[in-house]
Amino acid sequence: MNYVSTRGQAPTLSFNEALTTGLASDGGLYVPEQWPVVSAEQMLAWRSLDYVALSVEVMALFTGDTISREDLGAMASRAYADFAHPAKAPLVQLDHNQWILELFHGPTLAFKDFALQFLGQLFDHVLLKSGERRVIVGATSGDTGSAAIEAVRGLSQVELFMLHPAGRVSDVQRRQMTTVTDANIHNIAVDGDFDDCQRLVKSMFNDAAFRDEMSLSAVNSINWARVAAQVVYYFHAALSLGAPQRTVSFAVPSGNFGNVFAGVVAREMGLPVEQFVVGSNTNDILTRFFASGTMAANEVTPSITPSMDIQVSSNFERLLFEMTGRDASTVRQWMESFSATGKFSVSADQYASLSTLFQAGSLTDEQTRAEMHRLYQQSAYLIDPHSAIGTSVARDARRPDTPMIVLATAHPAKFPDAVNSATGVHPELPSRVSHIMAAEEHFGQAPADLIFLQQHIRTVLST
Ligand SMILES: *Cc1c(COP(=O)(O)O)cnc(C)c1O
């Protein structure tokens, strides 16, 4: 299986190359040259597989012959070993034909563990084979940082530098990162905001000499392997509820659109999906797109669902590529227009075809709290604010005959203040995580200055 760029002007890469490259050199995103197709018979056979075994089957379709099945099996076992629930991604019934897919039983209590735990294993495997070492740099406003750290801690071929804005991430989120003691993990508190952190990471990648000197890599959500690992839980949930004979729908609280796009991939591969319902907070660029066919960026407004405070949904480019029948030059024009003017529009036909598959809705913080309250009153189910956006938009858009599966993306204890103010209940951190509140923290500090940071990274690596 080879990988091509959504903008059509970057080299075709193998799975392993796409894994360690991340963003394509033409600014596009890598996707498989064609979608692997899974027959109904194959899906029926998959029904008997547990989560880890299913992840091997799905990932093998994307890795092709670059990684042996035996190696993939070992990686999948290690990737999901630290999940607290034996089913890894259990379904919980909320109401008739309404389900929650709990994706927060991983080590950092958010769905990002599903992709990043596998990605860490893949990186180590591929780099051990080639004898390379990589320096991963990333910026985080919360969930991504801890999930990436948990995924690569202790790996021999990888050093990770994670930048977070000093004083601007929650206590739980910071401690999940800074209490990790493995020698290959380096946290840096940057004197600035999240945008400063992201800008610094971008500048390091744009500095070709530094990029080559360090062999920089990224693990952000545009990495194809992250999307691939997320495809698994769409199959797993739908097969549990009767697919392929039964069609299902999904509702997904969205930011970068990586999670929804994994569902779109499952559907391209043959999984019968009727609807995708996309949820946003007041940073509702996706909702406005699905209401109009025009993508137009606004300022980011902080909300009680910080992991969805995003105005540019980078993975949406992969959907545009599919929707145009893989017309890379049209995608390129739209993306150029978006970066020059902050907007672009699709044609009426393209919009009509998207509208049958996708519905979207957005919630204010007040509406999100009301939904959390409602669910707690009705079912005694404590839900995190991101996932509550999912249950709310699902209820508005669902068709009663089709099972609706809402993806719960974070554990309520990750956002205790929002949960408490909505329900009056303080969600306790699971005991396997609670030690972080007393453990010693380790992090460096830096001004929002590129030269300083580059020197800091060199110094840390040479000691
Ligand atoms: C990252 C994240 C999201 C958004 O996921 P995307 O793949 O960026 O759309 C939603 N909820 C939580 C809790 C997250 O951490």
CSV table of C-alpha atoms and ligand atoms in Angstrom, one decimal:
chain,number,residue,atom,x,y,z
A,1,MET,CA,0.0,0.0,0.0
A,2,ASN,CA,1.4,3.4,-1.1
A,3,TYR,CA,0.4,6.8,0.0
A,4,VAL,CA,-0.3,9.9,-2.1
A,5,SER,CA,-0.7,13.6,-1.1
A,6,THR,CA,-4.0,15.3,-1.2
A,7,ARG,CA,-2.3,18.1,-3.1
A,8,GLY,CA,-0.7,15.9,-5.7
A,9,GLN,CA,2.7,17.4,-5.8
A,10,ALA,CA,4.6,15.4,-3.2
A,11,PRO,CA,6.4,12.0,-3.7
A,12,THR,CA,4.4,8.8,-3.3
A,13,LEU,CA,5.6,7.1,-0.1
A,14,SER,CA,5.4,3.7,1.6
A,15,PHE,CA,3.5,3.3,4.9
A,16,ASN,CA,6.7,3.6,6.9
A,17,GLU,CA,7.8,6.7,5.1
A,18,ALA,CA,4.4,8.3,5.5
A,19,LEU,CA,4.5,7.4,9.2
A,20,THR,CA,7.7,9.3,9.9
A,21,THR,CA,7.2,12.1,7.4
A,22,GLY,CA,3.8,13.4,8.7
A,23,LEU,CA,2.9,16.4,6.5
A,24,ALA,CA,3.6,16.0,2.8
A,25,SER,CA,6.2,18.3,1.2
A,26,ASP,CA,3.5,20.1,-0.9
A,27,GLY,CA,1.6,21.0,2.3
A,28,GLY,CA,-0.9,18.2,1.7
A,29,LEU,CA,-1.9,15.2,3.8
A,30,TYR,CA,-1.1,11.6,2.9
A,31,VAL,CA,-3.9,9.1,2.1
A,32,PRO,CA,-3.7,5.5,0.8
A,33,GLU,CA,-3.4,5.3,-3.0
A,34,GLN,CA,-6.7,3.4,-2.9
A,35,TRP,CA,-9.0,2.3,-0.2
A,36,PRO,CA,-8.8,-1.4,0.9
A,37,VAL,CA,-12.2,-3.0,0.6
A,38,VAL,CA,-13.6,-5.4,3.2
A,39,SER,CA,-16.3,-7.8,2.0
A,40,ALA,CA,-19.4,-8.6,4.0
A,41,GLU,CA,-18.1,-12.1,4.6
A,42,GLN,CA,-14.8,-10.8,5.9
A,43,MET,CA,-16.7,-8.5,8.3
A,44,LEU,CA,-18.8,-11.4,9.5
A,45,ALA,CA,-15.6,-13.3,10.3
A,46,TRP,CA,-14.2,-10.2,12.1
A,47,ARG,CA,-17.2,-10.2,14.5
A,48,SER,CA,-15.5,-12.9,16.6
A,49,LEU,CA,-12.3,-10.9,17.1
A,50,ASP,CA,-11.5,-8.9,20.2
A,51,TYR,CA,-10.3,-5.3,19.9
A,52,VAL,CA,-6.6,-6.1,19.7
A,53,ALA,CA,-7.0,-8.9,17.1
A,54,LEU,CA,-9.3,-6.6,15.0
A,55,SER,CA,-6.8,-3.8,15.1
A,56,VAL,CA,-4.2,-6.2,13.6
A,57,GLU,CA,-6.6,-7.0,10.7
A,58,VAL,CA,-7.4,-3.4,10.0
A,59,MET,CA,-3.8,-2.1,10.4
A,60,ALA,CA,-2.5,-4.9,8.1
A,61,LEU,CA,-4.6,-3.5,5.3
A,62,PHE,CA,-2.8,-0.2,5.6
A,63,THR,CA,0.7,-1.4,6.3
A,64,GLY,CA,0.6,-3.9,3.4
A,65,ASP,CA,3.8,-6.0,3.4
A,66,THR,CA,6.0,-3.4,5.1
A,67,ILE,CA,5.3,-4.9,8.6
A,68,SER,CA,4.8,-8.6,9.3
A,69,ARG,CA,1.6,-9.8,10.9
A,70,GLU,CA,3.5,-11.2,13.8
A,71,ASP,CA,5.1,-7.8,14.5
A,72,LEU,CA,1.8,-6.0,14.2
A,73,GLY,CA,0.3,-8.4,16.7
A,74,ALA,CA,3.0,-7.7,19.2
A,75,MET,CA,2.6,-4.0,18.7
A,76,ALA,CA,-1.2,-4.1,19.1
A,77,SER,CA,-0.9,-6.1,22.3
A,78,ARG,CA,1.5,-3.6,23.8
A,79,ALA,CA,-0.4,-0.6,22.5
A,80,TYR,CA,-3.6,-1.6,24.3
A,81,ALA,CA,-2.2,-3.4,27.4
A,82,ASP,CA,-2.6,-0.4,29.7
A,83,PHE,CA,-6.2,0.2,28.9
A,84,ALA,CA,-8.3,-0.2,32.0
A,85,HIS,CA,-11.4,-1.8,30.4
A,86,PRO,CA,-11.0,-5.4,29.0
A,87,ALA,CA,-13.1,-4.5,26.0
A,88,LYS,CA,-10.8,-1.4,25.4
A,89,ALA,CA,-13.7,0.5,23.7
A,90,PRO,CA,-16.9,-0.6,25.5
A,91,LEU,CA,-20.4,0.3,24.3
A,92,VAL,CA,-22.8,1.6,26.9
A,93,GLN,CA,-26.5,1.8,26.2
A,94,LEU,CA,-28.2,5.2,26.8
A,95,ASP,CA,-31.6,4.6,25.4
A,96,HIS,CA,-33.4,2.5,22.8
A,97,ASN,CA,-31.0,2.5,19.8
A,98,GLN,CA,-28.7,5.0,21.4
A,99,TRP,CA,-25.2,4.0,22.5
A,100,ILE,CA,-22.1,5.6,23.9
A,101,LEU,CA,-18.7,4.3,22.7
A,102,GLU,CA,-16.4,4.9,25.6
A,103,LEU,CA,-13.0,5.8,24.2
A,104,PHE,CA,-11.4,7.1,27.4
A,105,HIS,CA,-10.1,4.0,29.2
A,106,GLY,CA,-6.6,4.5,27.9
A,107,PRO,CA,-3.6,5.7,30.1
A,108,THR,CA,-4.4,9.4,29.6
A,109,LEU,CA,-8.2,9.1,29.7
A,110,ALA,CA,-8.9,10.5,26.2
A,111,PHE,CA,-9.5,8.9,22.8
A,112,LYS,CA,-6.2,10.1,21.5
A,113,ASP,CA,-4.6,7.1,23.3
A,114,PHE,CA,-6.1,4.7,20.8
A,115,ALA,CA,-4.1,6.3,18.0
A,116,LEU,CA,-1.0,7.5,19.8
A,117,GLN,CA,-0.3,4.2,21.7
A,118,PHE,CA,-0.2,2.4,18.4
A,119,LEU,CA,1.8,5.2,16.7
A,120,GLY,CA,4.5,5.0,19.4
A,121,GLN,CA,4.8,1.2,18.8
A,122,LEU,CA,5.0,1.8,15.0
A,123,PHE,CA,7.7,4.5,15.3
A,124,ASP,CA,9.9,2.4,17.5
A,125,HIS,CA,9.5,-0.7,15.3
A,126,VAL,CA,10.3,1.2,12.1
A,127,LEU,CA,13.2,3.1,13.6
A,128,LEU,CA,14.7,0.1,15.2
A,129,LYS,CA,14.8,-1.6,11.8
A,130,SER,CA,16.4,1.3,10.1
A,131,GLY,CA,18.7,2.1,13.0
A,132,GLU,CA,17.5,5.8,12.9
A,133,ARG,CA,16.7,8.0,15.9
A,134,ARG,CA,14.1,10.7,15.7
A,135,VAL,CA,13.4,13.8,17.7
A,136,ILE,CA,9.7,14.5,18.0
A,137,VAL,CA,8.6,18.0,18.8
A,138,GLY,CA,5.0,18.9,19.5
A,139,ALA,CA,2.9,21.6,21.1
A,140,THR,CA,-0.1,20.9,23.3
A,141,SER,CA,-3.0,22.7,24.9
A,142,GLY,CA,-3.8,19.6,26.9
A,143,ASP,CA,-4.8,16.2,25.7
A,144,THR,CA,-2.4,15.6,22.8
A,145,GLY,CA,0.7,16.2,25.0
A,146,SER,CA,0.0,13.6,27.6
A,147,ALA,CA,-1.2,11.0,25.1
A,148,ALA,CA,2.0,11.5,23.0
A,149,ILE,CA,4.2,11.3,26.1
A,150,GLU,CA,2.5,8.1,27.3
A,151,ALA,CA,2.9,6.6,23.9
A,152,VAL,CA,6.7,7.1,23.4
A,153,ARG,CA,8.0,7.1,27.0
A,154,GLY,CA,10.8,4.6,27.3
A,155,LEU,CA,11.2,4.0,23.6
A,156,SER,CA,14.8,3.7,22.6
A,157,GLN,CA,14.7,5.4,19.2
A,158,VAL,CA,12.8,8.5,20.1
A,159,GLU,CA,13.3,11.7,22.1
A,160,LEU,CA,10.2,13.8,22.7
A,161,PHE,CA,10.1,17.5,23.4
A,162,MET,CA,6.6,18.7,24.3
A,163,LEU,CA,5.9,22.4,24.6
A,164,HIS,CA,3.0,23.6,26.7
A,165,PRO,CA,2.0,27.2,27.5
A,166,ALA,CA,3.1,27.9,31.1
A,167,GLY,CA,0.2,28.3,33.5
A,168,ARG,CA,-2.4,27.7,30.8
A,169,VAL,CA,-3.1,24.0,31.0
A,170,SER,CA,-5.1,22.5,33.7
A,171,ASP,CA,-3.4,20.9,36.8
A,172,VAL,CA,-4.5,17.4,35.8
A,173,GLN,CA,-3.3,17.9,32.2
A,174,ARG,CA,0.1,19.4,33.2
A,175,ARG,CA,0.7,16.7,35.8
A,176,GLN,CA,-0.1,13.9,33.4
A,177,MET,CA,2.8,15.2,31.3
A,178,THR,CA,5.3,16.4,33.9
A,179,THR,CA,5.3,13.5,36.3
A,180,VAL,CA,6.6,11.1,33.7
A,181,THR,CA,10.2,10.3,34.6
A,182,ASP,CA,11.5,8.4,31.5
A,183,ALA,CA,14.7,9.9,30.2
A,184,ASN,CA,13.5,10.4,26.6
A,185,ILE,CA,10.6,12.7,27.7
A,186,HIS,CA,11.3,16.4,27.9
A,187,ASN,CA,8.6,18.8,28.8
A,188,ILE,CA,9.0,22.5,28.3
A,189,ALA,CA,6.8,25.2,29.8
A,190,VAL,CA,6.8,28.1,27.3
A,191,ASP,CA,6.3,31.6,28.5
A,192,GLY,CA,3.4,32.3,26.1
A,193,ASP,CA,0.1,30.9,24.9
A,194,PHE,CA,-0.7,27.8,22.8
A,195,ASP,CA,-0.4,29.7,19.5
A,196,ASP,CA,3.1,30.7,20.5
A,197,CYS,CA,3.9,27.0,21.2
A,198,GLN,CA,2.5,25.9,17.9
A,199,ARG,CA,4.3,28.7,16.0
A,200,LEU,CA,7.6,27.7,17.6
A,201,VAL,CA,7.1,24.0,16.5
A,202,LYS,CA,6.3,25.1,13.0
A,203,SER,CA,9.4,27.4,12.9
A,204,MET,CA,11.6,24.4,14.0
A,205,PHE,CA,10.2,22.4,11.1
A,206,ASN,CA,10.6,25.2,8.6
A,207,ASP,CA,14.3,25.6,9.6
A,208,ALA,CA,15.6,23.0,7.2
A,209,ALA,CA,19.1,22.9,8.8
A,210,PHE,CA,17.7,22.3,12.3
A,211,ARG,CA,15.1,19.8,11.0
A,212,ASP,CA,17.9,17.7,9.4
A,213,GLU,CA,20.3,18.1,12.2
A,214,MET,CA,17.7,16.8,14.7
A,215,SER,CA,15.8,14.4,12.4
A,216,LEU,CA,12.6,16.0,13.5
A,217,SER,CA,9.3,14.2,13.3
A,218,ALA,CA,5.7,15.1,14.3
A,219,VAL,CA,2.9,13.0,15.8
A,220,ASN,CA,0.1,15.5,15.3
A,221,SER,CA,-3.3,14.5,14.1
A,222,ILE,CA,-2.4,14.8,10.4
A,223,ASN,CA,-0.2,11.7,10.7
A,224,TRP,CA,-1.9,9.0,8.6
A,225,ALA,CA,-1.1,6.2,11.0
A,226,ARG,CA,-3.2,8.0,13.7
A,227,VAL,CA,-6.2,8.0,11.4
A,228,ALA,CA,-5.6,4.4,10.5
A,229,ALA,CA,-5.6,3.3,14.2
A,230,GLN,CA,-8.9,5.1,14.8
A,231,VAL,CA,-10.6,3.2,12.0
A,232,VAL,CA,-10.6,0.1,14.2
A,233,TYR,CA,-13.1,1.3,16.8
A,234,TYR,CA,-15.6,2.2,14.1
A,235,PHE,CA,-15.6,-1.3,12.9
A,236,HIS,CA,-15.5,-2.8,16.3
A,237,ALA,CA,-18.5,-0.9,17.6
A,238,ALA,CA,-20.6,-1.4,14.4
A,239,LEU,CA,-19.9,-5.1,14.2
A,240,SER,CA,-20.9,-5.5,17.9
A,241,LEU,CA,-24.3,-3.9,17.0
A,242,GLY,CA,-24.9,-6.2,14.0
A,243,ALA,CA,-23.0,-4.8,11.1
A,244,PRO,CA,-22.7,-5.5,8.2
A,245,GLN,CA,-26.4,-6.6,8.2
A,246,ARG,CA,-27.3,-3.6,10.2
A,247,THR,CA,-26.5,-0.1,9.2
A,248,VAL,CA,-25.4,2.3,12.1
A,249,SER,CA,-24.8,6.0,12.5
A,250,PHE,CA,-22.1,7.8,14.5
A,251,ALA,CA,-22.0,11.2,16.3
A,252,VAL,CA,-18.5,12.6,16.9
A,253,PRO,CA,-17.4,15.7,18.9
A,254,SER,CA,-14.9,17.2,16.5
A,255,GLY,CA,-12.0,19.6,16.3
A,256,ASN,CA,-9.4,18.7,13.7
A,257,PHE,CA,-11.9,16.3,12.0
A,258,GLY,CA,-9.4,13.4,12.4
A,259,ASN,CA,-11.8,11.3,14.4
A,260,VAL,CA,-14.7,11.7,12.0
A,261,PHE,CA,-12.5,11.1,9.1
A,262,ALA,CA,-11.5,7.7,10.5
A,263,GLY,CA,-15.2,6.8,10.3
A,264,VAL,CA,-15.4,8.0,6.8
A,265,VAL,CA,-12.5,5.7,6.0
A,266,ALA,CA,-14.3,2.7,7.6
A,267,ARG,CA,-17.3,3.6,5.4
A,268,GLU,CA,-15.1,3.7,2.2
A,269,MET,CA,-13.8,0.3,3.2
A,270,GLY,CA,-17.4,-1.1,3.2
A,271,LEU,CA,-18.8,-0.5,6.7
A,272,PRO,CA,-22.5,0.4,6.3
A,273,VAL,CA,-22.9,3.8,7.9
A,274,GLU,CA,-26.0,6.0,7.4
A,275,GLN,CA,-25.0,9.3,9.0
A,276,PHE,CA,-22.1,11.1,10.6
A,277,VAL,CA,-23.2,13.8,13.0
A,278,VAL,CA,-20.5,16.3,13.6
A,279,GLY,CA,-20.5,18.2,16.9
A,280,SER,CA,-18.8,21.5,17.6
A,281,ASN,CA,-18.7,24.1,20.4
A,282,THR,CA,-19.0,27.8,19.6
A,283,ASN,CA,-15.8,27.4,17.4
A,284,ASP,CA,-18.2,26.1,14.8
A,285,ILE,CA,-16.4,26.3,11.5
A,286,LEU,CA,-17.5,22.7,10.7
A,287,THR,CA,-21.1,23.4,11.5
A,288,ARG,CA,-21.2,26.5,9.4
A,289,PHE,CA,-19.6,24.6,6.5
A,290,PHE,CA,-22.2,21.8,6.7
A,291,ALA,CA,-24.9,24.5,6.8
A,292,SER,CA,-23.6,26.5,3.8
A,293,GLY,CA,-20.9,24.8,1.7
A,294,THR,CA,-18.5,27.6,2.6
A,295,MET,CA,-15.5,27.1,4.9
A,296,ALA,CA,-14.7,30.4,6.6
A,297,ALA,CA,-12.3,30.8,9.6
A,298,ASN,CA,-13.1,33.0,12.7
A,299,GLU,CA,-11.1,33.8,15.8
A,300,VAL,CA,-10.8,31.0,18.4
A,301,THR,CA,-13.0,31.6,21.5
A,302,PRO,CA,-12.1,29.6,24.7
A,303,SER,CA,-14.8,27.2,25.8
A,304,ILE,CA,-15.3,24.4,28.4
A,305,THR,CA,-14.4,22.0,25.7
A,306,PRO,CA,-10.8,23.1,25.0
A,307,SER,CA,-9.9,20.1,22.9
A,308,MET,CA,-12.3,21.4,20.3
A,309,ASP,CA,-11.3,25.1,20.4
A,310,ILE,CA,-10.0,25.0,16.8
A,311,GLN,CA,-10.8,27.1,13.8
A,312,VAL,CA,-8.9,25.1,11.1
A,313,SER,CA,-9.9,21.5,10.9
A,314,SER,CA,-6.8,20.2,9.2
A,315,ASN,CA,-8.1,16.7,8.5
A,316,PHE,CA,-11.0,18.1,6.5
A,317,GLU,CA,-8.7,18.3,3.5
A,318,ARG,CA,-8.8,14.5,3.3
A,319,LEU,CA,-12.6,14.6,3.0
A,320,LEU,CA,-12.4,17.2,0.3
A,321,PHE,CA,-9.9,15.0,-1.6
A,322,GLU,CA,-12.4,12.1,-1.6
A,323,MET,CA,-15.4,14.3,-2.3
A,324,THR,CA,-13.9,15.7,-5.5
A,325,GLY,CA,-13.1,12.2,-6.8
A,326,ARG,CA,-9.4,12.7,-5.7
A,327,ASP,CA,-9.0,15.9,-7.7
A,328,ALA,CA,-5.7,17.2,-6.1
A,329,SER,CA,-5.6,20.4,-8.2
A,330,THR,CA,-9.1,21.5,-6.9
A,331,VAL,CA,-8.0,20.7,-3.3
A,332,ARG,CA,-4.9,22.8,-3.9
A,333,GLN,CA,-6.9,25.8,-5.1
A,334,TRP,CA,-9.3,25.6,-2.2
A,335,MET,CA,-6.4,25.4,0.3
A,336,GLU,CA,-4.6,28.3,-1.4
A,337,SER,CA,-7.8,30.3,-1.2
A,338,PHE,CA,-8.3,29.4,2.4
A,339,SER,CA,-4.8,30.5,3.4
A,340,ALA,CA,-5.0,33.7,1.4
A,341,THR,CA,-8.5,34.8,2.2
A,342,GLY,CA,-9.6,32.6,5.1
A,343,LYS,CA,-12.4,30.9,3.0
A,344,PHE,CA,-13.4,28.7,0.1
A,345,SER,CA,-16.7,27.2,-1.2
A,346,VAL,CA,-17.5,23.9,-2.7
A,347,SER,CA,-20.0,23.5,-5.6
A,348,ALA,CA,-23.7,23.0,-5.2
A,349,ASP,CA,-23.5,19.4,-6.3
A,350,GLN,CA,-20.6,18.7,-4.0
A,351,TYR,CA,-22.5,20.3,-1.1
A,352,ALA,CA,-25.6,18.3,-1.8
A,353,SER,CA,-23.8,15.0,-1.8
A,354,LEU,CA,-22.1,15.8,1.5
A,355,SER,CA,-25.4,16.9,3.1
A,356,THR,CA,-26.9,13.4,2.8
A,357,LEU,CA,-24.1,11.8,4.8
A,358,PHE,CA,-23.2,14.5,7.2
A,359,GLN,CA,-25.3,16.5,9.7
A,360,ALA,CA,-23.7,19.0,12.1
A,361,GLY,CA,-24.6,21.0,15.2
A,362,SER,CA,-22.9,23.3,17.7
A,363,LEU,CA,-23.5,24.0,21.4
A,364,THR,CA,-22.7,27.0,23.6
A,365,ASP,CA,-21.1,26.2,27.0
A,366,GLU,CA,-24.4,26.7,28.6
A,367,GLN,CA,-26.1,24.2,26.3
A,368,THR,CA,-23.2,21.8,26.9
A,369,ARG,CA,-23.7,22.0,30.7
A,370,ALA,CA,-27.4,21.6,30.3
A,371,GLU,CA,-26.8,18.4,28.3
A,372,MET,CA,-24.4,17.1,31.0
A,373,HIS,CA,-27.0,17.8,33.6
A,374,ARG,CA,-29.8,16.1,31.6
A,375,LEU,CA,-27.8,12.9,31.1
A,376,TYR,CA,-26.9,12.8,34.8
A,377,GLN,CA,-30.5,13.3,35.8
A,378,GLN,CA,-31.9,10.8,33.3
A,379,SER,CA,-29.3,8.0,33.4
A,380,ALA,CA,-26.9,8.8,36.3
A,381,TYR,CA,-24.3,8.9,33.6
A,382,LEU,CA,-21.5,11.4,34.2
A,383,ILE,CA,-20.2,12.6,30.9
A,384,ASP,CA,-17.3,14.9,30.0
A,385,PRO,CA,-18.3,18.2,28.2
A,386,HIS,CA,-16.8,17.1,24.8
A,387,SER,CA,-18.8,13.9,24.7
A,388,ALA,CA,-21.9,15.8,25.8
A,389,ILE,CA,-21.8,17.8,22.7
A,390,GLY,CA,-21.9,14.5,20.8
A,391,THR,CA,-25.0,13.1,22.7
A,392,SER,CA,-26.8,16.4,22.1
A,393,VAL,CA,-26.2,16.7,18.4
A,394,ALA,CA,-26.9,13.0,18.0
A,395,ARG,CA,-30.4,13.4,19.6
A,396,ASP,CA,-31.3,16.3,17.3
A,397,ALA,CA,-30.1,14.6,14.1
A,398,ARG,CA,-30.8,10.9,14.6
A,399,ARG,CA,-33.2,8.7,12.6
A,400,PRO,CA,-35.0,6.5,15.1
A,401,ASP,CA,-34.6,3.2,13.2
A,402,THR,CA,-30.8,3.3,13.0
A,403,PRO,CA,-28.6,2.7,16.0
A,404,MET,CA,-26.7,5.9,16.9
A,405,ILE,CA,-23.3,5.5,18.4
A,406,VAL,CA,-21.9,8.6,20.1
A,407,LEU,CA,-18.1,8.6,20.5
A,408,ALA,CA,-17.2,9.7,24.1
A,409,THR,CA,-13.8,11.2,23.7
A,410,ALA,CA,-12.7,12.0,27.3
A,411,HIS,CA,-13.2,10.7,30.8
A,412,PRO,CA,-15.3,13.1,32.9
A,413,ALA,CA,-12.5,13.3,35.5
A,414,LYS,CA,-10.3,15.1,33.0
A,415,PHE,CA,-12.6,18.1,33.1
A,416,PRO,CA,-13.7,18.1,36.8
A,417,ASP,CA,-14.7,21.8,37.0
A,418,ALA,CA,-17.1,21.6,34.0
A,419,VAL,CA,-18.6,18.4,35.2
A,420,ASN,CA,-19.0,19.7,38.8
A,421,SER,CA,-20.6,22.9,37.7
A,422,ALA,CA,-23.1,21.1,35.5
A,423,THR,CA,-24.0,18.2,37.7
A,424,GLY,CA,-22.9,19.0,41.3
A,425,VAL,CA,-20.8,15.9,41.3
A,426,HIS,CA,-17.0,16.0,41.4
A,427,PRO,CA,-15.7,13.2,39.2
A,428,GLU,CA,-12.8,11.3,40.9
A,429,LEU,CA,-9.7,10.5,38.9
A,430,PRO,CA,-9.4,6.7,38.5
A,431,SER,CA,-6.9,5.3,41.1
A,432,ARG,CA,-4.4,4.2,38.4
A,433,VAL,CA,-4.0,7.9,37.5
A,434,SER,CA,-4.5,9.7,40.8
A,435,HIS,CA,-0.8,9.3,41.9
A,436,ILE,CA,0.1,12.2,39.6
A,437,MET,CA,-1.5,14.7,41.9
A,438,ALA,CA,1.3,14.1,44.5
A,439,ALA,CA,4.2,13.1,42.3
A,440,GLU,CA,7.2,15.3,41.5
A,441,GLU,CA,7.0,17.3,38.3
A,442,HIS,CA,9.8,17.7,35.8
A,443,PHE,CA,9.9,20.3,33.1
A,444,GLY,CA,12.2,22.9,31.6
A,445,GLN,CA,11.2,26.5,31.1
A,446,ALA,CA,11.8,28.7,28.0
A,447,PRO,CA,10.8,32.1,26.6
A,448,ALA,CA,8.8,32.0,23.4
A,449,ASP,CA,12.0,32.3,21.4
A,450,LEU,CA,13.1,30.0,18.6
A,451,ILE,CA,16.9,30.4,19.0
A,452,PHE,CA,16.7,29.8,22.8
A,453,LEU,CA,14.6,26.7,22.3
A,454,GLN,CA,16.8,25.2,19.6
A,455,GLN,CA,19.8,25.7,21.8
A,456,HIS,CA,17.9,24.2,24.8
A,457,ILE,CA,17.1,21.1,22.7
A,458,ARG,CA,20.7,20.7,21.6
A,459,THR,CA,21.9,21.0,25.2
A,460,VAL,CA,19.5,18.5,26.5
A,461,LEU,CA,20.3,16.0,23.8
A,462,SER,CA,24.1,16.3,24.3
A,463,THR,CA,23.9,15.5,28.0
B,1,LIG,C1,-8.8,15.8,20.3
B,1,LIG,C2,-10.1,15.8,21.0
B,1,LIG,C3,-11.3,16.0,20.2
B,1,LIG,C4,-11.3,16.4,18.8
B,1,LIG,O1,-10.9,15.3,17.9
B,1,LIG,P1,-10.5,15.6,16.4
B,1,LIG,O2,-9.9,14.3,15.9
B,1,LIG,O3,-9.5,16.7,16.4
B,1,LIG,O4,-11.7,16.0,15.7
B,1,LIG,C5,-12.5,15.9,20.9
B,1,LIG,N1,-12.6,15.6,22.2
B,1,LIG,C6,-11.5,15.4,22.9
B,1,LIG,C7,-11.6,15.1,24.4
B,1,LIG,C8,-10.2,15.5,22.4
B,1,LIG,O5,-9.1,15.3,23.1
